[in-house]
Rosetta silent file (secondary structure, phi, psi, omega in degrees, C-alpha in Angstrom):
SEQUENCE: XXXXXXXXXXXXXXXXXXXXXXXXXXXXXXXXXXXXXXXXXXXXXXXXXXXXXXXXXXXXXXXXXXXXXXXXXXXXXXXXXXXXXXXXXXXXXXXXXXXXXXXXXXXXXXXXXXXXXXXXXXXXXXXXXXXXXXXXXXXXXXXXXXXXXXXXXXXXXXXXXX
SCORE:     score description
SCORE:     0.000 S_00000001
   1 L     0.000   15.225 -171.433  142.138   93.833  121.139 S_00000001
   2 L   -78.336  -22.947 -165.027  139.451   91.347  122.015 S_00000001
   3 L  -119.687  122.927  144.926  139.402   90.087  118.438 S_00000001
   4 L   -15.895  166.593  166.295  141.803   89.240  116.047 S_00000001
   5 H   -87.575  -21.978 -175.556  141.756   91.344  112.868 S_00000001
   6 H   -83.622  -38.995  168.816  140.209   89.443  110.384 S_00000001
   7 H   -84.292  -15.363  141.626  137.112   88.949  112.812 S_00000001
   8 H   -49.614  -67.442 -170.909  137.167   92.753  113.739 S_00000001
   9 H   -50.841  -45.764 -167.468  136.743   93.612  110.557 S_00000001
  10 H   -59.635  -38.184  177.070  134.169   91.264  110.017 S_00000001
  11 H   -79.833  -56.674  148.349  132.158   92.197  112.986 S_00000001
  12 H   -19.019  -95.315 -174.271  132.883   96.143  111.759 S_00000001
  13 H    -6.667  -63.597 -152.758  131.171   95.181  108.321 S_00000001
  14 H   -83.736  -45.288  165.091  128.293   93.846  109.850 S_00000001
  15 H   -40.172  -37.041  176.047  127.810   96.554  112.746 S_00000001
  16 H   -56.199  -66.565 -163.686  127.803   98.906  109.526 S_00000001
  17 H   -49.998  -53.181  145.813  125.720   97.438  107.819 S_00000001
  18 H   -55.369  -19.141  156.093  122.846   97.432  110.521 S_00000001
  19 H   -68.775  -59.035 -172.498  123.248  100.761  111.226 S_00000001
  20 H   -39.477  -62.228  174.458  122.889  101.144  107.705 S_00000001
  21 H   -52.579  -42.113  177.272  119.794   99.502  107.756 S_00000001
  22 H   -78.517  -51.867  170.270  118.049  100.790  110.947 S_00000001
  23 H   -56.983  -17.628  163.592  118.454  104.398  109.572 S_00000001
  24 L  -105.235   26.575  173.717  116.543  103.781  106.129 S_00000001
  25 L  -107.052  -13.652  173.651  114.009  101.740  107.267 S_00000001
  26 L  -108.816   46.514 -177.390  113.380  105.132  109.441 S_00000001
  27 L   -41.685  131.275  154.417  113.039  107.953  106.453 S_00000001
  28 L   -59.684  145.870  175.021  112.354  111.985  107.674 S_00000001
  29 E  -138.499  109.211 -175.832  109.369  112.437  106.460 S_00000001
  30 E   -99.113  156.047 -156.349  108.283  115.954  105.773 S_00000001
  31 E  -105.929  132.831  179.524  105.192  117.788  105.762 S_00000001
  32 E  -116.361  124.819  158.858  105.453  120.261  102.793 S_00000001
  33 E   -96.576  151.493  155.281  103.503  124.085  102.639 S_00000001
  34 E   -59.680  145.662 -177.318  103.434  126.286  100.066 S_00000001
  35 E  -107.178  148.366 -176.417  105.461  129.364  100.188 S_00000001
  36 L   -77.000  129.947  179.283  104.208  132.740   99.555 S_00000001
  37 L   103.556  -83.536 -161.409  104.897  134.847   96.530 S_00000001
  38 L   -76.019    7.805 -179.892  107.116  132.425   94.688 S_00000001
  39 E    70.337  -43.851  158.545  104.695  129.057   95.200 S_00000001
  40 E    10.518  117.205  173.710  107.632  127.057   96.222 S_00000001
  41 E   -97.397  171.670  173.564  106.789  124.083   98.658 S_00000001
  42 E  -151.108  176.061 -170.288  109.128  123.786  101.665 S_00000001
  43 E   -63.377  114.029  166.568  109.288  121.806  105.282 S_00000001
  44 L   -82.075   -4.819  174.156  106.832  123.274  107.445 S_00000001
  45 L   -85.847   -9.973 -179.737  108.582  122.814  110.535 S_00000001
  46 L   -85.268   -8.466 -157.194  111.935  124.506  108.717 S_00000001
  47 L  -173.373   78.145 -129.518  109.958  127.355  107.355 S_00000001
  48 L   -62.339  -14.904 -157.520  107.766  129.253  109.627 S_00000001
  49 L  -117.516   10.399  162.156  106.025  131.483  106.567 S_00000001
  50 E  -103.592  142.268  156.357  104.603  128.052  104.183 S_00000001
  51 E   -77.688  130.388 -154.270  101.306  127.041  104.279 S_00000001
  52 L   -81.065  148.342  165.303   99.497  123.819  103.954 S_00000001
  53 L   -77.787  130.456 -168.010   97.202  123.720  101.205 S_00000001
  54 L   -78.285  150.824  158.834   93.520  122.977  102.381 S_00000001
  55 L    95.508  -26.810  171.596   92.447  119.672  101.866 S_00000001
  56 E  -131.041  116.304 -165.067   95.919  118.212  100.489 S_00000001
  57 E  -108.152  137.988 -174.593   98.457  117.244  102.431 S_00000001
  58 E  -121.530  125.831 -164.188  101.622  117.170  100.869 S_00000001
  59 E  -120.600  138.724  169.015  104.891  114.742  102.573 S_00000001
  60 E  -105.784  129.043 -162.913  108.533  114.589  100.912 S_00000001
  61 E  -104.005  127.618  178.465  110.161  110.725  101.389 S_00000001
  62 L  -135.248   59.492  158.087  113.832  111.532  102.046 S_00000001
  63 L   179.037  158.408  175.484  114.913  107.902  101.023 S_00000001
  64 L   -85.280  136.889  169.314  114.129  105.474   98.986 S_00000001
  65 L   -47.710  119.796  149.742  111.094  103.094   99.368 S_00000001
  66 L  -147.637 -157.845  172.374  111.949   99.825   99.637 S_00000001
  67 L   -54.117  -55.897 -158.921  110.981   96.791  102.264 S_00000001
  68 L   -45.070  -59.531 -136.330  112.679   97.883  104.994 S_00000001
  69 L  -121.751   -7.596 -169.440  111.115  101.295  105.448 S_00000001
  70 H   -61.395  -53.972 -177.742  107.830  100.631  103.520 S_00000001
  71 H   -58.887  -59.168  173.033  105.331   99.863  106.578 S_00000001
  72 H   -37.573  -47.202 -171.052  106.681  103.375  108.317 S_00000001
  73 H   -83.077  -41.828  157.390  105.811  105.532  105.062 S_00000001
  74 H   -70.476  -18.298  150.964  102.374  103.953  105.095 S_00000001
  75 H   -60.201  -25.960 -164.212  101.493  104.647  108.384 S_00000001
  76 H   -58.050  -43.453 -160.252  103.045  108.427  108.305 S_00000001
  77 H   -59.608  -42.873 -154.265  100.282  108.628  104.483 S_00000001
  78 H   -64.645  -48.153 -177.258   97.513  106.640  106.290 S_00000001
  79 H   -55.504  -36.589  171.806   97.848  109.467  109.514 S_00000001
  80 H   -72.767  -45.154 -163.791   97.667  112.339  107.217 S_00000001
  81 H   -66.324  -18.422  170.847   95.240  111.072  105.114 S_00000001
  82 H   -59.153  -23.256  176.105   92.688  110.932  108.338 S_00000001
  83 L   -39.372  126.311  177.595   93.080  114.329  108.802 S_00000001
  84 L   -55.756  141.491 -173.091   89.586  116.352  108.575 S_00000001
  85 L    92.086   -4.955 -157.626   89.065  117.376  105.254 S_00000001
  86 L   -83.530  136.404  167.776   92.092  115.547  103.234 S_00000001
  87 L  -121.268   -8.792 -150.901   90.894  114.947  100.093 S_00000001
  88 E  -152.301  143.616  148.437   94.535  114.218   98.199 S_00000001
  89 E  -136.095  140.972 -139.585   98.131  113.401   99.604 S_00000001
  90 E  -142.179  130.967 -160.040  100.781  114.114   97.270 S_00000001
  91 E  -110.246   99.456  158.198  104.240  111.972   98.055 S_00000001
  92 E   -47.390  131.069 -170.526  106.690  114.577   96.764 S_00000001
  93 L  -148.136   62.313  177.181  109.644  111.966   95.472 S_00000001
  94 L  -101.772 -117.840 -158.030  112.284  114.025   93.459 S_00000001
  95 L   -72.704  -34.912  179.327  115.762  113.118   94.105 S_00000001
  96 L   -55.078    5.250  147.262  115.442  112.029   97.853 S_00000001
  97 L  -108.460   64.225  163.559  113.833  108.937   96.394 S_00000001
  98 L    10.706  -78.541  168.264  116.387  107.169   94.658 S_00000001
  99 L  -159.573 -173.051 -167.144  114.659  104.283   94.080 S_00000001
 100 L  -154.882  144.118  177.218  111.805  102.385   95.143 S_00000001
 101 L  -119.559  170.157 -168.591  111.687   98.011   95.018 S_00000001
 102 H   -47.905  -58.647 -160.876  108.751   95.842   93.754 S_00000001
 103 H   -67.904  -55.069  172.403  106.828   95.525   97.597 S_00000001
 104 H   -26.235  -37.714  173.540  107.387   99.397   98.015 S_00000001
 105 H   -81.168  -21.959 -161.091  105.202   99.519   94.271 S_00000001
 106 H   -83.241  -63.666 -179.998  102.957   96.766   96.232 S_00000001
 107 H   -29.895  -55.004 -169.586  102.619   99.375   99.176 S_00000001
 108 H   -60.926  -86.064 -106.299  101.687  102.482   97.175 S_00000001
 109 H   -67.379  -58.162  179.623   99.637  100.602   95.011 S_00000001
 110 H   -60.975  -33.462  164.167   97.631   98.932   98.182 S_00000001
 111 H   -93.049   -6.625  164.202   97.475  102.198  100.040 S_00000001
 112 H   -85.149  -34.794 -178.270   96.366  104.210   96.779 S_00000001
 113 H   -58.595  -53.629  177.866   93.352  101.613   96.754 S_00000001
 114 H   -56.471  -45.858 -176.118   92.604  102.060  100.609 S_00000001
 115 H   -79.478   -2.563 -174.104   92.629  105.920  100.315 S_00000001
 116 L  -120.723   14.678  148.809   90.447  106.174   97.667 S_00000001
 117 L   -70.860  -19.585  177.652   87.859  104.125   99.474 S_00000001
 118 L   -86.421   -2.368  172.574   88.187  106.851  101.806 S_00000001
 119 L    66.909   44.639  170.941   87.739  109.118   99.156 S_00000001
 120 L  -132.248  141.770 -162.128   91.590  110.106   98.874 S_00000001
 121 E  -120.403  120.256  171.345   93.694  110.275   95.992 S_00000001
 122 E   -95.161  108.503 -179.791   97.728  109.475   96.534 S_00000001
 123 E  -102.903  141.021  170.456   99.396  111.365   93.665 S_00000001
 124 E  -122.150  155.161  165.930  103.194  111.435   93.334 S_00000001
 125 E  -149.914  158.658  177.034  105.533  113.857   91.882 S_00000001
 126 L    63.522   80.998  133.014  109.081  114.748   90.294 S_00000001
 127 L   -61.754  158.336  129.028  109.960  110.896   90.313 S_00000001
 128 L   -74.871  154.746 -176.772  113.545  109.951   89.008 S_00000001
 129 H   -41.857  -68.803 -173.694  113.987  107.816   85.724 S_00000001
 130 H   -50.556  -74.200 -144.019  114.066  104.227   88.477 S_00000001
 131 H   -69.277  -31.848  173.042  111.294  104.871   90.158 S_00000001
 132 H   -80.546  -23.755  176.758  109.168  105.691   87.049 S_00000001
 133 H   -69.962  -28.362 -166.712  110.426  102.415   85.584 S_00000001
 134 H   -56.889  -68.423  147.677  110.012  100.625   88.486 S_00000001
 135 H   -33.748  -60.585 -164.227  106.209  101.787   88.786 S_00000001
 136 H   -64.300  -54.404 -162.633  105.944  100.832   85.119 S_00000001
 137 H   -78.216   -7.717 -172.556  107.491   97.438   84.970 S_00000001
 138 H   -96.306   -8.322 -174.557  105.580   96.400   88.717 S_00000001
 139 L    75.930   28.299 -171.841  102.475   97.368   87.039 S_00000001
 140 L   -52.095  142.909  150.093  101.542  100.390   89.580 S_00000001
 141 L   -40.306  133.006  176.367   98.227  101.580   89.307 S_00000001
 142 L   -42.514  -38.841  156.733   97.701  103.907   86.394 S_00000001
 143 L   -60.269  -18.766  179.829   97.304  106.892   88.825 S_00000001
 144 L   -97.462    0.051  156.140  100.712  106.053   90.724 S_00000001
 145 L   -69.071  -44.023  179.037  102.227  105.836   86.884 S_00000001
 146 L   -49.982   38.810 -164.926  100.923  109.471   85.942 S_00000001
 147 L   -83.366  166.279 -147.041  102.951  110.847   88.112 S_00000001
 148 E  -110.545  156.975 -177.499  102.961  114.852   87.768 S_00000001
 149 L   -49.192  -52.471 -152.650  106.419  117.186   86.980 S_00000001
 150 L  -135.960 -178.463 -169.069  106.110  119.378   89.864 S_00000001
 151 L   -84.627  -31.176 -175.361  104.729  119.411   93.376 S_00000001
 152 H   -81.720  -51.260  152.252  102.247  122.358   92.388 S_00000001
 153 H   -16.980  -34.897  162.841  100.749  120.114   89.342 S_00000001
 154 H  -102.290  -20.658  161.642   99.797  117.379   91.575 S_00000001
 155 H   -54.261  -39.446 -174.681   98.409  119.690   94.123 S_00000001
 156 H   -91.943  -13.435  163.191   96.327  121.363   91.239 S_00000001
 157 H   -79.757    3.808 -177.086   95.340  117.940   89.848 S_00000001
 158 H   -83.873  -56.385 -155.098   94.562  116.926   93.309 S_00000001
 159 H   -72.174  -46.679  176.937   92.159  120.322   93.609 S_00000001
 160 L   -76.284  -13.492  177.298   90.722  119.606   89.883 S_00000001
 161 L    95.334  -13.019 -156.097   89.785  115.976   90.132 S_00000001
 162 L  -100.121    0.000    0.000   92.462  115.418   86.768 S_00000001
């Protein structure tokens, strides 16, 4: 009752709105393994019987890439990709990536460059329709346009070099 109503709401709005904001600039970011018998990847902390693939580590973004949230998803790629042995990290992006905005295509694009001085290739797969236009019209490097159908396609073009 400290406020009036019109400046309640108004304060409401804006409390939303920052919550809103502090939670997608802080995406889950999951670690994926394969699962046995049916290939399937899943969560590896949700799903005690998948396995990482050697050599490729594969993380699912469960929001979309924009500013906000951009700097976070490149440190989580940069931390995997240090891992001994990484040769590939594969940003699973099917529907829990929405969308993606122009510095978020700047990000990839600048962290696909970095890793593959390091002799690591950032592949993405199962985009949505925005995010492959998005990638098109920002001019993404030609490897973050290719992106592959499934999760096991960019794992085996990760393994093949293609």
């Amino acid at each position: 009752m400290v406020f009036d109503t019109l400046p309640g709401l108004f304060i409401g709005i804006g409390a939303s709105l920052l919550l809103l904001l502090y939670r997608s600039s802080r995406p889950v970011i999951s670690e994926l393994g394969q699962l046995p018998g049916n290939g399937h990847f899943a969560a590896l902390d949700r799903h005690a019987d998948s396995r990482r693939i050697p050599g490729v580590i594969v993380l699912r973004v469960e929001a979309g890439i924009y500013f906000a949230n951009a700097e976070r998803i490149r440190s989580t790629v940069r931390r995997a990709a240090g891992r001994e042995g990484t040769t590939a990290v594969v940003i699973d992006a099917p529907e829990t990536v929405p969308f993606v905005d122009v510095s978020a295509v700047r990000m990839l694009d600048e962290l696909a460059e970095e890793l593959e001085a390091r002799k690591v290739r950032l592949l993405l797969a199962r985009d949505v329709g925005q995010v492959r236009d998005v990638l098109r019209t920002a001019e993404a490097k030609a490897e973050l346009r290719h992106v592959r159908p499934t999760v096991r396609a960019a794992v085996d073009a990760a393994r093949t070099g293609t």
